[in-house]
């Protein structure tokens, strides 16, 4: 059975993740809660257990573990030590001793990508890093694989044929097949992580502070998720006023609750996903019951790009890319050969064009109702006649 993965990000993500894991476990699914949010052990404090990389059973069907950046960093370097030794010898570098190693900036992302495929549970709930960092992490496998394909293409025969020539020109021996073996190992590890991220059961759940909902910031995050094809299954508004607060005799409380209700309604309409409002109950069980009063939430189908054929009427093909939450002022669009560079605010992605569109030129684009529509006109020099 494929693992259902829920990545929960935002303020109070530790509490929401713990309550979500408790809900799934008490529904009978073997569940692993993975703490990957921060080094301050918020999940540990909630559970009253000091977590480590080995899963600890909390109750039937529920276990928890903490992502270990140090162990992941060491394991990654150990895996490439032998393969990179010839290159290190070539430049006279001395390998670092394992006891000297400490995680570098960015290793938390690599540690999370390494942990995702190794989860052994029906449901994996991740107390994830903040939204911007999470999106960058989930986009990393595709980006790194693209870089590897450019720097070390799989067609090794060309490299073998040129090696003697390059060695003669440079005056030093060229890297051996160990370099390509390291590339293959890296590709395999990236593919494992990418398979989990792209799996139908993987979704992201955002948490916001109901007192400061920030609709525009949330919309930008939503656009970043959509840009990378990451489905958002729900938004949780934590610390919301009770439903009856709008009728309070206290004018300040009634006014604050009414404004909060309006802002949350705007967010629900804007993002077109379920909005779950929860207060601050005393226990995780009470929080789980508020979050899931009618069972587990639905798993949304990912919004896939699609091509509209208007060749007969307008001599155009239109590529529709769902980007809910995007603002036209934040969008960037650039054609580079057989690829399209898309930007939504601070988020950027390079996507390969479908084969039919590679023989076309970009003739325009527009954003309507959360969908970016890019118009392509067939290039007469490349498009088959008739």
CSV table of C-alpha atoms in Angstrom, one decimal:
chain,number,residue,atom,x,y,z
A,1,UNK,CA,0.0,0.0,0.0
A,2,UNK,CA,1.3,3.5,-0.9
A,3,UNK,CA,2.1,5.8,2.0
A,4,UNK,CA,-0.2,8.8,2.5
A,5,UNK,CA,2.1,11.8,3.1
A,6,UNK,CA,0.8,15.0,4.7
A,7,UNK,CA,3.3,17.9,5.0
A,8,UNK,CA,2.1,20.5,7.5
A,9,UNK,CA,3.7,23.9,7.4
A,10,UNK,CA,3.1,27.3,9.1
A,11,UNK,CA,2.6,28.7,12.7
A,12,UNK,CA,1.7,26.0,15.2
A,13,UNK,CA,2.5,23.3,12.6
A,14,UNK,CA,3.9,21.1,15.4
A,15,UNK,CA,0.5,21.0,17.2
A,16,UNK,CA,-1.5,20.5,14.0
A,17,UNK,CA,0.8,17.8,12.8
A,18,UNK,CA,0.7,16.0,16.2
A,19,UNK,CA,-3.2,16.1,16.2
A,20,UNK,CA,-3.3,15.0,12.6
A,21,UNK,CA,-1.1,12.0,13.3
A,22,UNK,CA,-3.2,11.1,16.3
A,23,UNK,CA,-6.4,11.3,14.2
A,24,UNK,CA,-5.0,8.9,11.5
A,25,UNK,CA,-3.6,6.5,14.1
A,26,UNK,CA,-7.0,6.3,15.9
A,27,UNK,CA,-8.7,5.7,12.6
A,28,UNK,CA,-6.6,2.5,12.5
A,29,UNK,CA,-3.8,3.5,10.1
A,30,UNK,CA,-0.2,2.9,11.1
A,31,UNK,CA,1.1,6.4,11.4
A,32,UNK,CA,4.5,8.0,11.7
A,33,UNK,CA,4.9,11.6,12.9
A,34,UNK,CA,8.1,13.1,11.6
A,35,UNK,CA,9.4,16.2,13.3
A,36,UNK,CA,11.2,18.3,10.6
A,37,UNK,CA,10.0,21.7,11.6
A,38,UNK,CA,12.9,23.3,13.6
A,39,UNK,CA,15.8,22.4,16.0
A,40,UNK,CA,13.9,23.7,19.0
A,41,UNK,CA,12.0,20.4,19.5
A,42,UNK,CA,8.4,21.8,19.6
A,43,UNK,CA,7.0,18.4,18.8
A,44,UNK,CA,9.1,16.8,21.5
A,45,UNK,CA,7.7,19.3,24.1
A,46,UNK,CA,4.1,18.6,22.9
A,47,UNK,CA,4.5,14.8,23.2
A,48,UNK,CA,6.7,14.9,26.4
A,49,UNK,CA,9.2,12.6,24.6
A,50,UNK,CA,12.8,13.4,23.4
A,51,UNK,CA,12.6,12.2,19.8
A,52,UNK,CA,15.5,10.9,17.7
A,53,UNK,CA,16.0,9.3,14.3
A,54,UNK,CA,14.7,5.9,15.5
A,55,UNK,CA,10.9,5.9,15.7
A,56,UNK,CA,9.4,5.7,19.2
A,57,UNK,CA,6.0,4.1,19.7
A,58,UNK,CA,3.6,6.5,21.4
A,59,UNK,CA,0.5,4.3,21.3
A,60,UNK,CA,-1.0,1.6,19.1
A,61,UNK,CA,-0.6,2.6,15.4
A,62,UNK,CA,1.3,5.8,16.3
A,63,UNK,CA,5.0,6.4,16.3
A,64,UNK,CA,7.2,9.5,16.1
A,65,UNK,CA,10.7,10.3,15.1
A,66,UNK,CA,12.9,13.4,14.6
A,67,UNK,CA,14.8,14.1,11.4
A,68,UNK,CA,18.5,13.9,12.1
A,69,UNK,CA,20.4,16.5,10.0
A,70,UNK,CA,23.8,15.4,11.4
A,71,UNK,CA,23.2,11.8,10.6
A,72,UNK,CA,21.8,12.6,7.1
A,73,UNK,CA,24.8,14.8,6.3
A,74,UNK,CA,27.3,12.2,7.4
A,75,UNK,CA,25.5,9.4,5.5
A,76,UNK,CA,25.4,11.5,2.4
A,77,UNK,CA,29.2,12.2,2.5
A,78,UNK,CA,30.0,8.6,3.4
A,79,UNK,CA,28.1,7.4,0.4
A,80,UNK,CA,30.2,9.6,-1.9
A,81,UNK,CA,33.5,9.3,-0.1
A,82,UNK,CA,34.9,6.4,-2.2
A,83,UNK,CA,33.5,7.8,-5.5
A,84,UNK,CA,35.0,11.2,-5.0
A,85,UNK,CA,38.3,10.1,-3.6
A,86,UNK,CA,40.1,10.2,-7.0
A,87,UNK,CA,38.9,13.8,-7.6
A,88,UNK,CA,40.0,14.8,-4.1
A,89,UNK,CA,43.4,13.2,-4.7
A,90,UNK,CA,43.6,15.1,-8.0
A,91,UNK,CA,43.5,18.5,-6.3
A,92,UNK,CA,45.4,17.4,-3.3
A,93,UNK,CA,42.5,17.7,-0.8
A,94,UNK,CA,42.4,15.7,2.4
A,95,UNK,CA,39.0,14.2,3.3
A,96,UNK,CA,37.3,15.4,6.5
A,97,UNK,CA,37.1,13.0,9.4
A,98,UNK,CA,33.5,12.0,10.2
A,99,UNK,CA,33.9,13.6,13.7
A,100,UNK,CA,34.7,16.9,12.1
A,101,UNK,CA,31.4,17.1,10.1
A,102,UNK,CA,28.6,19.5,11.1
A,103,UNK,CA,25.5,20.2,9.1
A,104,UNK,CA,25.8,23.2,6.7
A,105,UNK,CA,23.1,25.6,5.7
A,106,UNK,CA,20.7,23.7,3.4
A,107,UNK,CA,21.3,20.3,4.9
A,108,UNK,CA,17.9,20.3,6.5
A,109,UNK,CA,16.3,20.2,3.1
A,110,UNK,CA,18.5,17.3,2.0
A,111,UNK,CA,17.8,15.5,5.3
A,112,UNK,CA,14.0,15.8,4.7
A,113,UNK,CA,14.3,14.6,1.2
A,114,UNK,CA,16.3,11.6,2.4
A,115,UNK,CA,13.7,10.9,5.2
A,116,UNK,CA,10.6,10.9,3.0
A,117,UNK,CA,11.2,7.7,1.1
A,118,UNK,CA,12.3,5.8,4.2
A,119,UNK,CA,9.1,6.2,6.1
A,120,UNK,CA,7.5,2.8,6.9
A,121,UNK,CA,3.9,3.6,7.7
A,122,UNK,CA,0.5,3.8,6.0
A,123,UNK,CA,0.4,7.6,6.9
A,124,UNK,CA,3.4,9.9,7.2
A,125,UNK,CA,2.6,13.2,8.9
A,126,UNK,CA,5.5,15.7,8.7
A,127,UNK,CA,5.8,18.8,11.0
A,128,UNK,CA,7.5,20.6,8.1
A,129,UNK,CA,9.7,23.7,7.8
A,130,UNK,CA,8.1,27.1,7.1
A,131,UNK,CA,6.2,27.4,3.7
A,132,UNK,CA,8.9,29.1,1.6
A,133,UNK,CA,11.6,26.6,2.8
A,134,UNK,CA,9.2,23.7,2.3
A,135,UNK,CA,8.4,24.7,-1.3
A,136,UNK,CA,12.1,25.1,-2.0
A,137,UNK,CA,12.8,21.7,-0.5
A,138,UNK,CA,10.1,19.9,-2.5
A,139,UNK,CA,11.2,21.5,-5.7
A,140,UNK,CA,14.9,20.6,-5.1
A,141,UNK,CA,14.9,17.0,-6.6
A,142,UNK,CA,13.7,18.2,-10.0
A,143,UNK,CA,16.1,21.2,-10.0
A,144,UNK,CA,19.1,19.2,-9.0
A,145,UNK,CA,18.4,16.5,-11.5
A,146,UNK,CA,18.2,19.1,-14.2
A,147,UNK,CA,21.6,20.5,-13.2
A,148,UNK,CA,23.1,17.0,-13.2
A,149,UNK,CA,21.7,16.3,-16.6
A,150,UNK,CA,23.4,19.5,-17.9
A,151,UNK,CA,26.7,19.1,-16.1
A,152,UNK,CA,27.1,15.3,-16.3
A,153,UNK,CA,24.9,13.9,-19.1
A,154,UNK,CA,24.2,10.2,-19.0
A,155,UNK,CA,25.8,9.7,-22.5
A,156,UNK,CA,29.1,8.7,-21.0
A,157,UNK,CA,30.6,7.5,-24.3
A,158,UNK,CA,31.2,11.0,-25.4
A,159,UNK,CA,33.0,11.8,-22.2
A,160,UNK,CA,35.1,8.6,-22.6
A,161,UNK,CA,36.1,9.5,-26.1
A,162,UNK,CA,37.1,13.0,-25.2
A,163,UNK,CA,39.0,12.1,-22.0
A,164,UNK,CA,42.4,11.5,-23.6
A,165,UNK,CA,42.1,14.8,-25.6
A,166,UNK,CA,41.1,16.8,-22.5
A,167,UNK,CA,43.9,15.2,-20.5
A,168,UNK,CA,46.4,16.2,-23.1
A,169,UNK,CA,45.1,19.8,-23.2
A,170,UNK,CA,44.9,20.2,-19.5
A,171,UNK,CA,48.1,18.4,-18.7
A,172,UNK,CA,46.4,16.4,-15.8
A,173,UNK,CA,44.4,13.2,-15.7
A,174,UNK,CA,40.7,13.6,-16.1
A,175,UNK,CA,38.1,12.2,-13.7
A,176,UNK,CA,37.3,8.5,-14.1
A,177,UNK,CA,34.0,6.7,-14.3
A,178,UNK,CA,33.7,7.2,-10.5
A,179,UNK,CA,32.4,10.7,-11.2
A,180,UNK,CA,29.6,9.2,-13.4
A,181,UNK,CA,28.9,6.5,-10.7
A,182,UNK,CA,28.4,9.4,-8.2
A,183,UNK,CA,26.1,11.1,-10.6
A,184,UNK,CA,24.0,7.9,-11.0
A,185,UNK,CA,23.8,7.4,-7.2
A,186,UNK,CA,22.7,11.0,-6.8
A,187,UNK,CA,20.0,10.6,-9.5
A,188,UNK,CA,18.7,7.5,-7.8
A,189,UNK,CA,18.4,9.2,-4.5
A,190,UNK,CA,16.7,12.2,-6.1
A,191,UNK,CA,14.3,9.9,-8.0
A,192,UNK,CA,13.3,8.3,-4.7
A,193,UNK,CA,12.4,11.6,-3.1
A,194,UNK,CA,10.7,12.9,-6.3
A,195,UNK,CA,8.5,9.7,-6.4
A,196,UNK,CA,7.2,10.5,-2.9
A,197,UNK,CA,6.6,14.1,-3.7
A,198,UNK,CA,4.7,13.4,-6.9
A,199,UNK,CA,2.7,10.5,-5.4
A,200,UNK,CA,-1.1,10.9,-5.5
A,201,UNK,CA,-1.3,10.6,-1.8
A,202,UNK,CA,1.1,13.4,-1.0
A,203,UNK,CA,-0.4,16.8,0.0
A,204,UNK,CA,0.6,20.0,1.8
A,205,UNK,CA,-1.5,21.6,4.5
A,206,UNK,CA,-0.9,25.2,5.5
A,207,UNK,CA,-1.4,26.6,9.0
A,208,UNK,CA,-2.1,30.3,9.6
A,209,UNK,CA,-2.6,32.4,12.7
A,210,UNK,CA,-6.3,33.3,12.7
A,211,UNK,CA,-5.4,36.6,14.4
A,212,UNK,CA,-3.1,37.6,11.5
A,213,UNK,CA,-4.3,35.7,8.4
A,214,UNK,CA,-2.3,37.7,5.8
A,215,UNK,CA,-4.4,36.8,2.7
A,216,UNK,CA,-1.9,38.1,0.2
A,217,UNK,CA,1.1,36.3,1.7
A,218,UNK,CA,-1.0,33.1,1.8
A,219,UNK,CA,-2.0,33.6,-1.9
A,220,UNK,CA,1.7,33.8,-2.9
A,221,UNK,CA,2.5,30.6,-1.0
A,222,UNK,CA,-0.5,29.0,-2.7
A,223,UNK,CA,0.9,30.1,-6.1
A,224,UNK,CA,4.3,28.7,-5.2
A,225,UNK,CA,2.8,25.3,-4.4
A,226,UNK,CA,0.8,25.3,-7.6
A,227,UNK,CA,3.8,26.3,-9.7
A,228,UNK,CA,5.6,23.2,-8.6
A,229,UNK,CA,2.6,20.9,-8.9
A,230,UNK,CA,2.2,20.5,-5.1
A,231,UNK,CA,-1.5,19.9,-4.1
A,232,UNK,CA,-2.8,21.9,-1.1
A,233,UNK,CA,-5.5,19.9,0.7
A,234,UNK,CA,-6.6,22.4,3.3
A,235,UNK,CA,-5.7,25.5,5.2
A,236,UNK,CA,-6.0,25.5,9.0
A,237,UNK,CA,-6.8,28.7,10.8
A,238,UNK,CA,-5.4,28.2,14.3
A,239,UNK,CA,-6.6,30.2,17.3
A,240,UNK,CA,-9.9,31.3,15.7
A,241,UNK,CA,-12.6,33.0,17.7
A,242,UNK,CA,-15.6,30.8,18.7
A,243,UNK,CA,-18.5,31.0,16.3
A,244,UNK,CA,-20.6,32.9,18.8
A,245,UNK,CA,-18.1,35.6,19.4
A,246,UNK,CA,-19.6,37.9,16.7
A,247,UNK,CA,-22.7,38.1,18.9
A,248,UNK,CA,-20.7,39.0,22.1
A,249,UNK,CA,-22.0,42.0,24.1
A,250,UNK,CA,-18.4,43.1,24.2
A,251,UNK,CA,-18.1,45.5,21.1
A,252,UNK,CA,-14.3,44.9,20.7
A,253,UNK,CA,-14.7,41.1,20.7
A,254,UNK,CA,-17.7,41.2,18.4
A,255,UNK,CA,-15.9,43.5,15.9
A,256,UNK,CA,-12.6,41.5,16.0
A,257,UNK,CA,-14.5,38.2,15.5
A,258,UNK,CA,-16.5,39.7,12.6
A,259,UNK,CA,-13.4,41.0,10.9
A,260,UNK,CA,-11.7,37.6,11.4
A,261,UNK,CA,-14.6,35.8,9.9
A,262,UNK,CA,-14.6,38.1,6.8
A,263,UNK,CA,-10.8,37.6,6.3
A,264,UNK,CA,-11.1,33.8,6.6
A,265,UNK,CA,-14.0,33.7,4.2
A,266,UNK,CA,-12.0,35.7,1.7
A,267,UNK,CA,-9.1,33.2,2.1
A,268,UNK,CA,-11.4,30.2,1.6
A,269,UNK,CA,-12.9,31.7,-1.6
A,270,UNK,CA,-9.5,32.8,-2.9
A,271,UNK,CA,-7.7,29.5,-2.4
A,272,UNK,CA,-10.6,27.2,-3.2
A,273,UNK,CA,-9.6,24.6,-0.6
A,274,UNK,CA,-11.3,23.6,2.7
A,275,UNK,CA,-10.6,26.0,5.5
A,276,UNK,CA,-10.5,24.4,8.9
A,277,UNK,CA,-10.9,26.8,11.9
A,278,UNK,CA,-9.7,25.6,15.3
A,279,UNK,CA,-9.4,27.2,18.6
A,280,UNK,CA,-6.7,26.3,21.2
A,281,UNK,CA,-8.1,23.2,22.9
A,282,UNK,CA,-6.3,21.8,25.9
A,283,UNK,CA,-5.4,18.4,24.5
A,284,UNK,CA,-4.3,17.0,21.2
A,285,UNK,CA,-7.3,14.7,21.1
A,286,UNK,CA,-9.7,17.7,21.4
A,287,UNK,CA,-7.7,19.4,18.6
A,288,UNK,CA,-7.9,16.3,16.4
A,289,UNK,CA,-11.7,16.2,16.9
A,290,UNK,CA,-12.0,19.9,15.9
A,291,UNK,CA,-9.8,19.3,12.8
A,292,UNK,CA,-11.6,16.2,11.6
A,293,UNK,CA,-15.2,16.1,12.9
A,294,UNK,CA,-16.3,13.9,10.0
A,295,UNK,CA,-13.3,11.7,9.4
A,296,UNK,CA,-10.2,12.3,7.2
A,297,UNK,CA,-10.2,15.1,4.7
A,298,UNK,CA,-10.4,14.3,1.0
A,299,UNK,CA,-7.2,14.0,-1.0
A,300,UNK,CA,-7.5,16.6,-3.9
A,301,UNK,CA,-6.6,15.5,-7.4
A,302,UNK,CA,-3.5,17.4,-8.6
A,303,UNK,CA,-4.3,20.2,-11.1
A,304,UNK,CA,-2.5,19.2,-14.3
A,305,UNK,CA,-1.5,21.4,-17.2
A,306,UNK,CA,-3.5,20.8,-20.4
A,307,UNK,CA,-3.4,21.8,-24.1
A,308,UNK,CA,-6.4,23.3,-25.8
A,309,UNK,CA,-6.4,22.8,-29.6
A,310,UNK,CA,-7.5,25.9,-31.5
A,311,UNK,CA,-5.6,25.2,-34.7
A,312,UNK,CA,-8.6,25.0,-36.9
A,313,UNK,CA,-10.2,28.3,-35.8
A,314,UNK,CA,-7.3,30.5,-34.7
A,315,UNK,CA,-4.1,28.6,-35.7
A,316,UNK,CA,-3.1,28.4,-32.0
A,317,UNK,CA,-2.5,25.9,-29.3
A,318,UNK,CA,-3.1,27.1,-25.7
A,319,UNK,CA,-1.2,25.6,-22.8
A,320,UNK,CA,-3.2,26.1,-19.6
A,321,UNK,CA,-1.2,25.9,-16.3
A,322,UNK,CA,-3.2,26.1,-13.1
A,323,UNK,CA,-1.7,28.7,-10.8
A,324,UNK,CA,-4.3,29.5,-8.1
A,325,UNK,CA,-3.3,32.4,-5.9
A,326,UNK,CA,-1.0,33.9,-8.5
A,327,UNK,CA,-1.0,37.7,-9.2
A,328,UNK,CA,-0.3,38.8,-12.8
A,329,UNK,CA,2.1,41.5,-11.4
A,330,UNK,CA,4.3,38.7,-9.9
A,331,UNK,CA,4.4,36.5,-13.0
A,332,UNK,CA,7.4,36.0,-15.2
A,333,UNK,CA,7.5,34.0,-18.4
A,334,UNK,CA,10.5,33.2,-20.6
A,335,UNK,CA,11.0,30.8,-23.5
A,336,UNK,CA,14.4,29.1,-23.6
A,337,UNK,CA,14.7,26.5,-26.4
A,338,UNK,CA,12.4,23.6,-25.5
A,339,UNK,CA,11.7,24.9,-22.0
A,340,UNK,CA,9.6,27.5,-20.4
A,341,UNK,CA,10.9,29.4,-17.4
A,342,UNK,CA,8.0,30.3,-15.1
A,343,UNK,CA,8.2,32.7,-12.1
A,344,UNK,CA,5.5,33.5,-9.5
A,345,UNK,CA,6.9,36.1,-7.1
A,346,UNK,CA,10.0,34.6,-5.4
A,347,UNK,CA,9.3,31.1,-6.8
A,348,UNK,CA,10.7,29.9,-10.1
A,349,UNK,CA,10.4,26.7,-12.2
A,350,UNK,CA,11.7,25.5,-15.5
A,351,UNK,CA,9.3,23.2,-17.3
A,352,UNK,CA,9.9,21.2,-20.5
A,353,UNK,CA,7.5,22.0,-23.3
A,354,UNK,CA,5.3,19.2,-24.7
A,355,UNK,CA,6.6,18.0,-28.0
A,356,UNK,CA,3.9,19.7,-30.1
A,357,UNK,CA,4.6,23.1,-28.5
A,358,UNK,CA,8.4,22.9,-29.2
A,359,UNK,CA,7.6,23.5,-32.9
A,360,UNK,CA,5.7,26.7,-32.0
A,361,UNK,CA,6.5,30.2,-31.0
A,362,UNK,CA,5.0,31.9,-27.9
A,363,UNK,CA,2.5,34.5,-29.1
A,364,UNK,CA,1.0,35.7,-25.8
A,365,UNK,CA,-0.1,34.8,-22.3
A,366,UNK,CA,-2.8,35.7,-19.8
A,367,UNK,CA,-3.9,34.9,-16.3
A,368,UNK,CA,-7.6,34.3,-15.7
A,369,UNK,CA,-9.3,32.8,-12.7
A,370,UNK,CA,-6.0,31.3,-11.4
A,371,UNK,CA,-5.0,29.7,-14.6
A,372,UNK,CA,-2.0,30.9,-16.7
A,373,UNK,CA,-2.8,30.4,-20.4
A,374,UNK,CA,0.2,30.6,-22.8
A,375,UNK,CA,-0.7,30.9,-26.5
A,376,UNK,CA,1.5,29.2,-29.1
A,377,UNK,CA,1.5,29.7,-32.8
A,378,UNK,CA,2.9,26.9,-35.1
A,379,UNK,CA,6.3,27.8,-36.6
A,380,UNK,CA,5.9,27.3,-40.4
A,381,UNK,CA,9.5,26.2,-40.7
A,382,UNK,CA,9.0,23.4,-38.2
A,383,UNK,CA,5.3,22.5,-38.4
A,384,UNK,CA,4.3,19.8,-40.9
A,385,UNK,CA,2.4,21.1,-43.9
A,386,UNK,CA,-1.2,20.0,-44.3
